[in-house]
XYZ file of C-alpha atoms in Angstrom:
541
model
C 0.138 0.043 0.024
C 1.477 3.363 -1.054
C -0.955 5.805 0.134
C -3.403 6.418 2.984
C -6.821 8.303 2.890
C -6.547 12.003 2.676
C -7.069 14.059 5.989
C -7.177 17.522 7.300
C -4.175 16.838 9.464
C -3.164 19.501 12.156
C 0.216 20.358 11.044
C 0.753 22.826 14.007
C 2.718 25.987 13.365
C 4.769 26.478 10.257
C 7.754 27.554 12.448
C 7.971 23.951 13.622
C 8.960 22.886 10.072
C 12.225 23.462 8.280
C 13.448 22.848 4.775
C 15.190 19.502 4.633
C 15.553 19.322 0.904
C 14.488 20.841 -2.429
C 14.238 19.187 -6.021
C 12.907 20.436 -9.233
C 9.212 19.626 -8.333
C 9.024 19.648 -4.483
C 10.055 21.129 -1.255
C 10.482 18.681 1.660
C 10.219 19.977 5.132
C 11.136 18.185 8.515
C 9.287 18.483 11.763
C 10.849 19.659 14.833
C 7.895 19.691 17.293
C 6.764 17.152 19.805
C 3.401 16.001 18.390
C 3.477 12.052 18.229
C 1.610 12.089 15.201
C 3.992 14.250 13.390
C 7.452 13.134 14.957
C 9.398 11.168 12.418
C 7.486 12.539 9.437
C 8.237 14.881 6.520
C 5.861 17.273 4.639
C 6.344 17.086 0.872
C 4.953 20.169 -0.806
C 4.596 20.287 -4.685
C 6.044 23.458 -6.178
C 3.492 25.692 -7.966
C 3.947 25.556 -11.812
C 2.128 27.284 -14.725
C -0.921 25.447 -16.191
C -0.075 23.461 -19.233
C -1.151 24.531 -22.673
C -4.605 23.214 -23.781
C -3.001 20.938 -26.426
C -0.684 19.447 -23.783
C -3.632 19.014 -21.312
C -5.566 17.177 -24.092
C -2.888 14.905 -24.895
C -2.140 14.075 -21.134
C -5.895 13.239 -20.690
C -5.932 11.008 -23.859
C -2.727 9.151 -22.677
C -3.409 8.626 -19.037
C -7.260 8.427 -19.061
C -7.411 4.722 -19.965
C -5.232 3.701 -16.959
C -5.780 6.514 -14.362
C -9.496 7.462 -15.236
C -10.915 10.844 -15.407
C -8.588 12.280 -12.899
C -5.728 11.912 -15.480
C -5.426 15.540 -16.433
C -7.999 17.281 -14.301
C -7.243 20.694 -13.101
C -6.788 21.739 -9.459
C -4.432 20.652 -6.588
C -6.632 17.832 -5.315
C -6.958 16.279 -8.682
C -3.100 16.574 -9.182
C -2.523 14.785 -5.933
C -5.050 12.125 -6.800
C -3.112 11.544 -10.090
C 0.140 11.381 -8.532
C -1.102 8.687 -5.955
C -2.826 6.628 -8.639
C 0.177 6.784 -10.857
C 2.483 5.394 -7.951
C -0.139 2.737 -6.791
C -1.417 1.445 -10.201
C 1.839 1.679 -12.431
C 4.948 1.998 -10.189
C 4.145 -0.084 -7.095
C 3.587 -3.323 -9.152
C 7.037 -2.898 -10.744
C 8.975 -1.538 -7.927
C 7.404 -3.463 -4.977
C 4.934 -1.798 -2.751
C 7.172 -2.711 0.296
C 9.805 -0.345 -0.955
C 7.437 2.833 -1.460
C 6.749 4.674 1.777
C 3.147 5.382 2.949
C 1.943 8.817 1.948
C -1.023 10.629 3.296
C -2.498 13.636 1.541
C -2.937 16.617 3.688
C -4.476 20.121 3.069
C -2.420 22.902 4.332
C -4.188 26.168 4.474
C -2.946 28.946 2.181
C -2.033 30.986 5.290
C 0.128 28.075 6.598
C 1.871 27.664 3.206
C 2.730 31.367 2.975
C 4.282 31.351 6.419
C 6.015 28.148 5.744
C 7.582 29.166 2.678
C 8.581 32.663 4.208
C 10.110 30.966 7.371
C 12.104 28.482 5.294
C 13.373 31.006 2.718
C 11.720 29.226 -0.123
C 10.169 32.240 -1.758
C 13.313 32.911 -3.792
C 12.818 29.643 -5.684
C 9.090 30.526 -6.742
C 8.653 30.966 -10.548
C 8.672 34.433 -12.017
C 9.954 36.081 -8.889
C 6.530 35.583 -7.143
C 6.308 36.766 -3.571
C 4.023 33.943 -2.466
C 1.705 31.294 -3.684
C -1.843 32.268 -4.754
C -3.604 28.782 -4.165
C -3.077 25.869 -1.804
C -0.444 23.300 -2.991
C -0.632 19.530 -3.037
C 1.088 18.100 0.048
C 1.695 14.734 1.577
C 2.973 13.489 4.913
C 5.217 10.561 4.766
C 7.956 9.032 6.938
C 11.263 10.600 7.148
C 13.249 7.776 5.498
C 16.539 9.317 6.533
C 15.726 8.079 10.043
C 14.779 4.877 11.678
C 11.779 4.472 14.124
C 12.820 4.865 17.657
C 12.011 1.241 18.404
C 14.511 -1.268 16.984
C 13.262 -4.140 14.913
C 12.157 -7.067 17.201
C 10.609 -9.695 14.988
C 10.140 -13.363 16.338
C 13.658 -14.030 14.963
C 15.026 -10.634 15.470
C 18.069 -9.940 17.688
C 17.318 -8.744 21.129
C 19.362 -5.518 21.537
C 19.819 -2.764 24.291
C 19.328 -0.083 21.637
C 21.066 1.996 18.968
C 24.804 3.004 19.015
C 25.144 6.336 17.433
C 22.902 8.106 14.966
C 21.116 6.670 11.917
C 23.247 6.981 8.684
C 21.157 7.305 5.537
C 22.643 6.883 1.864
C 20.567 8.385 -0.870
C 21.581 6.904 -4.171
C 20.446 8.315 -7.563
C 21.566 5.452 -9.727
C 20.231 6.615 -13.162
C 19.710 4.411 -16.143
C 21.305 1.096 -15.714
C 21.294 -0.330 -19.222
C 22.202 0.577 -22.949
C 19.140 0.797 -25.161
C 20.235 -0.534 -28.425
C 17.112 0.084 -30.445
C 16.724 0.613 -34.140
C 15.050 4.098 -33.632
C 18.498 5.684 -32.687
C 19.937 7.511 -35.600
C 22.764 5.518 -37.126
C 25.214 8.446 -36.757
C 24.398 8.249 -32.934
C 24.730 4.523 -32.463
C 28.562 4.438 -31.974
C 28.144 6.474 -28.894
C 24.665 5.356 -27.463
C 25.373 1.689 -28.047
C 28.681 1.595 -26.392
C 28.477 3.871 -23.500
C 25.955 4.428 -20.615
C 23.860 7.628 -20.721
C 25.499 8.765 -17.410
C 28.956 8.319 -18.726
C 27.958 10.416 -21.965
C 26.267 13.048 -19.748
C 29.414 13.406 -17.748
C 31.158 14.723 -20.829
C 28.469 17.457 -21.223
C 28.905 18.448 -17.565
C 32.621 18.512 -17.768
C 32.273 20.796 -20.874
C 29.777 23.109 -19.033
C 32.122 23.318 -16.002
C 29.491 21.760 -13.548
C 32.062 19.061 -12.628
C 35.762 19.185 -12.497
C 36.270 15.580 -13.589
C 34.349 12.717 -14.877
C 33.321 10.129 -12.385
C 34.388 6.525 -12.855
C 30.752 5.466 -11.698
C 28.790 3.324 -14.349
C 25.111 2.643 -13.612
C 25.506 -0.585 -15.760
C 27.848 -1.942 -12.926
C 25.453 -1.137 -10.343
C 22.623 -2.972 -12.112
C 24.797 -5.763 -13.545
C 23.769 -8.400 -10.972
C 27.494 -9.091 -10.390
C 28.612 -8.639 -6.826
C 32.103 -7.372 -7.739
C 30.626 -4.754 -10.222
C 28.021 -3.668 -7.815
C 30.579 -2.951 -5.113
C 32.860 -1.256 -7.606
C 29.858 1.177 -8.434
C 29.167 1.865 -4.860
C 32.852 2.617 -4.289
C 32.896 5.059 -7.267
C 29.923 6.899 -6.029
C 31.393 7.310 -2.495
C 34.643 8.528 -4.203
C 32.853 11.153 -6.511
C 29.216 11.592 -5.201
C 28.463 14.661 -7.452
C 24.563 14.711 -7.114
C 24.221 10.922 -7.286
C 24.901 10.158 -3.656
C 24.028 12.044 -0.364
C 24.726 11.226 3.114
C 22.358 12.051 6.012
C 23.645 11.789 9.630
C 20.918 11.678 12.115
C 18.585 13.066 9.520
C 20.713 16.027 8.641
C 22.261 16.241 5.135
C 26.087 16.262 5.275
C 28.574 17.989 2.885
C 30.304 15.076 1.308
C 33.881 15.599 0.099
C 34.513 15.048 -3.576
C 37.488 12.818 -4.038
C 39.569 14.554 -6.848
C 40.760 12.459 -9.631
C 44.432 12.237 -10.283
C 45.813 13.376 -13.684
C 46.262 9.830 -14.725
C 42.589 8.976 -13.813
C 41.280 11.945 -15.588
C 43.136 10.935 -18.736
C 45.237 13.998 -18.591
C 48.561 12.333 -18.305
C 48.658 8.527 -18.139
C 52.284 8.581 -17.854
C 54.572 6.138 -15.812
C 55.151 7.105 -12.191
C 58.850 6.910 -12.317
C 61.255 9.615 -13.483
C 62.195 9.385 -17.035
C 65.646 10.638 -18.108
C 65.844 12.615 -21.344
C 68.834 11.971 -23.465
C 71.368 14.722 -23.406
C 70.818 15.444 -27.221
C 67.108 14.798 -27.154
C 64.852 16.670 -29.732
C 62.955 19.730 -28.473
C 59.645 17.546 -28.792
C 61.105 15.129 -26.254
C 62.251 17.847 -23.828
C 58.830 19.554 -23.938
C 57.116 16.135 -23.205
C 59.437 15.459 -20.286
C 58.709 18.949 -18.943
C 54.888 18.286 -19.379
C 55.285 15.036 -17.514
C 57.070 16.797 -14.588
C 54.325 19.318 -14.302
C 51.607 16.731 -14.177
C 53.523 14.896 -11.383
C 53.770 18.142 -9.519
C 50.015 18.911 -10.010
C 49.298 15.169 -8.878
C 51.028 15.537 -5.470
C 48.278 18.170 -4.045
C 45.465 15.987 -5.591
C 46.722 12.925 -3.840
C 46.765 15.098 -0.553
C 43.200 16.262 -1.287
C 42.213 12.629 -1.811
C 43.489 11.720 1.701
C 41.661 14.605 3.245
C 38.448 13.611 1.416
C 38.845 10.105 2.420
C 39.478 11.102 6.199
C 36.364 13.466 6.125
C 34.103 10.508 4.973
C 35.641 8.059 7.538
C 34.889 10.598 10.290
C 31.260 10.804 9.334
C 31.021 6.996 9.605
C 32.474 6.761 13.230
C 29.183 6.150 14.859
C 27.978 3.428 12.360
C 31.165 1.284 11.810
C 33.412 0.387 14.527
C 36.282 -0.311 12.151
C 39.625 1.543 12.307
C 40.310 4.535 10.321
C 40.812 3.721 6.593
C 38.551 0.688 6.789
C 35.002 2.198 7.003
C 34.480 3.224 3.487
C 34.944 -0.457 2.364
C 32.740 -1.673 5.310
C 30.077 0.751 4.140
C 30.275 -0.512 0.566
C 29.773 -4.121 1.935
C 26.746 -2.993 4.016
C 25.056 -1.127 1.175
C 25.676 -4.028 -1.140
C 24.304 -6.640 1.148
C 21.247 -4.506 1.734
C 20.727 -4.040 -2.019
C 21.228 -7.704 -2.680
C 18.936 -8.977 0.005
C 16.146 -6.610 -0.743
C 16.415 -7.432 -4.536
C 15.413 -3.865 -5.445
C 17.755 -3.266 -8.239
C 16.283 -5.747 -10.540
C 12.942 -4.231 -10.057
C 14.143 -0.729 -10.776
C 15.866 -1.900 -13.806
C 12.810 -3.691 -15.074
C 10.846 -0.368 -14.621
C 13.545 1.478 -16.572
C 13.196 -0.917 -19.457
C 9.462 -0.474 -19.808
C 9.956 1.556 -22.962
C 11.810 -0.227 -25.684
C 12.405 3.114 -27.702
C 14.980 5.680 -27.276
C 14.047 9.352 -26.657
C 14.854 10.097 -30.370
C 11.905 8.047 -31.576
C 9.759 8.880 -28.513
C 10.111 12.567 -29.374
C 8.969 12.090 -32.953
C 6.091 10.119 -31.813
C 5.132 12.887 -29.144
C 5.408 15.561 -31.765
C 3.087 13.425 -34.116
C 0.485 12.877 -31.415
C 0.653 16.409 -29.956
C 0.243 17.997 -33.473
C 2.988 20.619 -32.521
C 5.496 22.007 -35.070
C 7.568 24.976 -35.295
C 9.975 25.367 -32.462
C 9.729 21.810 -31.359
C 11.415 20.665 -34.652
C 14.586 22.369 -33.383
C 15.422 19.674 -30.972
C 14.688 17.163 -33.629
C 16.994 18.777 -35.947
C 19.685 18.942 -33.268
C 19.275 15.237 -32.289
C 20.182 14.019 -35.774
C 22.614 16.559 -36.764
C 26.116 15.274 -37.706
C 27.730 18.129 -35.694
C 31.308 17.390 -35.136
C 30.926 13.894 -36.932
C 34.669 13.291 -37.388
C 34.499 9.901 -35.511
C 35.154 7.180 -38.173
C 32.968 4.700 -36.312
C 29.846 7.231 -36.615
C 30.590 7.756 -40.258
C 30.886 4.023 -41.038
C 27.715 3.298 -39.026
C 25.598 5.478 -41.234
C 25.513 2.872 -44.148
C 22.533 2.625 -46.414
C 21.512 -0.595 -44.585
C 21.602 1.261 -41.325
C 19.749 4.314 -42.693
C 17.122 1.932 -44.193
C 16.493 -0.041 -40.832
C 16.293 3.364 -39.013
C 13.701 4.825 -41.412
C 11.728 1.466 -41.229
C 11.786 1.435 -37.492
C 10.582 5.094 -37.120
C 7.937 4.476 -39.724
C 6.681 1.484 -37.836
C 6.586 3.493 -34.606
C 4.667 6.351 -36.164
C 2.188 3.983 -37.664
C 1.233 2.451 -34.329
C -2.556 2.272 -33.589
C -3.462 5.346 -31.404
C -4.054 3.137 -28.336
C -0.548 1.492 -28.784
C 1.080 4.939 -29.311
C -0.405 6.256 -26.154
C 0.824 3.018 -24.390
C 4.463 3.832 -25.525
C 4.265 7.343 -24.106
C 3.136 5.976 -20.777
C 5.937 3.432 -20.802
C 8.401 6.205 -21.478
C 7.196 8.247 -18.499
C 7.344 5.235 -16.257
C 10.739 4.476 -17.487
C 11.959 8.050 -16.909
C 10.515 7.912 -13.406
C 12.528 4.838 -12.674
C 15.646 6.334 -14.162
C 15.299 9.347 -11.850
C 14.218 7.684 -8.664
C 16.294 7.688 -5.443
C 17.123 4.721 -3.334
C 17.361 5.532 0.408
C 19.181 3.095 2.520
C 19.180 3.897 6.326
C 21.363 2.037 8.646
C 21.803 2.190 12.465
C 24.146 0.020 14.597
C 22.515 -1.970 17.495
C 24.216 -2.660 20.755
C 23.995 -5.669 22.918
C 22.646 -8.178 20.398
C 24.408 -11.567 20.062
C 25.913 -12.795 16.929
C 23.837 -15.378 14.876
C 24.353 -18.977 15.850
C 26.166 -21.458 13.688
C 22.731 -22.838 12.629
C 21.473 -19.499 11.629
C 24.729 -18.684 9.948
C 24.431 -21.742 7.801
C 20.957 -20.662 6.757
C 19.320 -23.793 8.178
C 16.057 -22.146 8.822
C 15.950 -20.217 5.550
C 15.879 -16.829 7.418
C 19.469 -15.792 6.891
C 21.396 -15.029 3.558
C 24.962 -15.938 4.473
C 27.989 -14.720 2.469
C 30.305 -17.310 0.951
C 33.437 -15.991 2.955
C 31.673 -15.323 6.151
C 32.761 -11.615 6.247
C 30.101 -9.896 4.473
C 27.002 -8.799 6.116
C 24.198 -11.452 6.572
C 20.404 -10.887 6.711
C 18.551 -12.277 9.434
C 15.010 -10.821 10.042
C 12.341 -8.235 9.092
C 9.811 -6.223 11.144
C 7.408 -4.166 8.951
C 9.549 -1.920 6.783
C 12.686 -2.565 8.877
C 15.292 -5.307 8.452
C 18.120 -6.564 10.487
C 21.471 -7.459 9.133
C 24.702 -8.734 10.752
C 28.066 -7.706 9.839
C 30.810 -10.196 10.782
C 33.470 -7.748 9.968
C 31.993 -5.139 12.390
C 30.808 -7.895 14.858
C 27.468 -6.011 15.036
C 23.805 -6.067 13.905
C 22.364 -3.242 12.049
C 18.819 -2.155 11.767
C 18.133 -0.916 8.196
C 15.303 0.397 6.023
C 15.281 0.669 2.339
C 12.810 3.068 0.425
C 12.361 4.341 -3.027
C 11.240 8.081 -3.317
C 11.356 10.667 -6.056
C 8.533 8.883 -7.939
C 6.973 11.953 -9.529
C 4.995 11.531 -12.625
C 6.620 13.552 -15.467
C 4.720 15.726 -17.824
C 4.642 14.453 -21.335
C 5.690 18.069 -22.535
C 9.114 17.193 -20.909
C 9.794 14.736 -23.716
C 10.939 17.883 -25.546
C 13.416 18.957 -23.016
C 14.752 15.368 -22.848
C 15.266 15.434 -26.502
C 17.146 18.648 -26.410
C 19.388 17.444 -23.620
C 19.901 14.243 -25.522
C 21.312 16.251 -28.507
C 23.433 18.397 -26.343
C 24.943 15.189 -24.727
C 25.821 13.804 -28.136
C 27.430 17.031 -29.384
C 29.562 17.252 -26.223
C 30.562 13.594 -26.496
C 31.752 14.010 -30.161
C 33.535 17.200 -29.209
C 35.293 15.275 -26.462
C 36.250 12.398 -28.650
C 37.405 14.581 -31.524
C 39.684 16.422 -29.101
C 41.229 13.279 -27.703
C 41.695 12.047 -31.281
C 43.470 15.305 -32.168
C 45.781 14.904 -29.107
C 46.595 11.378 -30.061
């Protein structure tokens, strides 16, 4: 069950709520009062947005009406909240597992409450068009604060008897992104060399690097996280901890922490890649050799402060984990990776998220054309289509070779087949695209808290004789024992401790169909940046 009946909840004074987080679509506020019905809850308020154009509203109604009923595109905050809940319950929960989706309860904050809340929290600056407040009530839901665990530790019939928690809860928020490569025929032949060989995340890193929003590309690859291979899963988690960017956040006791970014060395960033040892230049070396040696020396000098910064970043993360992991300094990062991997494996959530991401068999290039066809819009929208298939910077031989007559023919046939679908099937494609986009942007919240005074599992339990425990092959990885409601318990042999944990999926907003236009434009920009990057490296080579 993903929702509770709507209610006119008493939210008390706005001053008791503080901004906990903010996304593109919502504000999230945490409660600091003492009301038992509100302690451990967050208030999620949808940001105001301009009404959609009539033609977009009509298309939303036609696409979602068959599955969400007449609330599909109805106007008003109540209808929007109903639509959001129905979308999660009817379409997402069967794919992702209802046990992983926190209960949500629609509430009705008054306009005065919202005005004061936004003013006290400093949120007015993020309102669209510089507005000084909100003109109408906004959709809001109460839900558990998944960055914390309930005060009572899990105590199922097989659960460990503990004396309580040791230290604050640590919550890791993962934004895994798309975990597969969509090798479909609707991708333009000129783009297949890039799209069919690299993950979308890796390609997007090149655009962010070009724009200056990141200093170096991350080594994280979502395809590793979703691979089903234990070693690749752990490598992906380790990469996220080294360079979190906006794909990993850490909460300590419910409070967001500033995670240090581990800077890459020149070799990792691909700027040097030279042997670490000194290389002697012959006495009568050519000027080119001398210049190369000087460049290598400069790279080594730059690398030394980067390595010191890496050490500081690692120490800062280790310090945040002291209350969770009793291991010595230098070992906690690896222990956290093991704990996170064990929870993900036991809960089997990654295959579910991947299945949801794969609901749409088409790439955004084809979906964009289908959307334009169904929406009946032209003019400015054609710009994104032009960009997405332009051969801008197409110097990569693999791209040129890919655009053969056979490839062009198969691409044209695939697009023609997509655009010729019966209207009901075409609407189903757009629905599947939105569901997949939601799954690609969702967040996985894993909250952990070490328990004290609980005995280690017996040999019988460790062997899994009663089927309640998933034991590791080497006896050192965490082992799952029991579940109590949304909480689980896991034992870490390396830490010699039990951990209470909860896993939740959040950020499951239904995206407007009109966002397909922005998705297509971003896709085009990513491809252009990737080609520029590859061309620059070919020139350097």
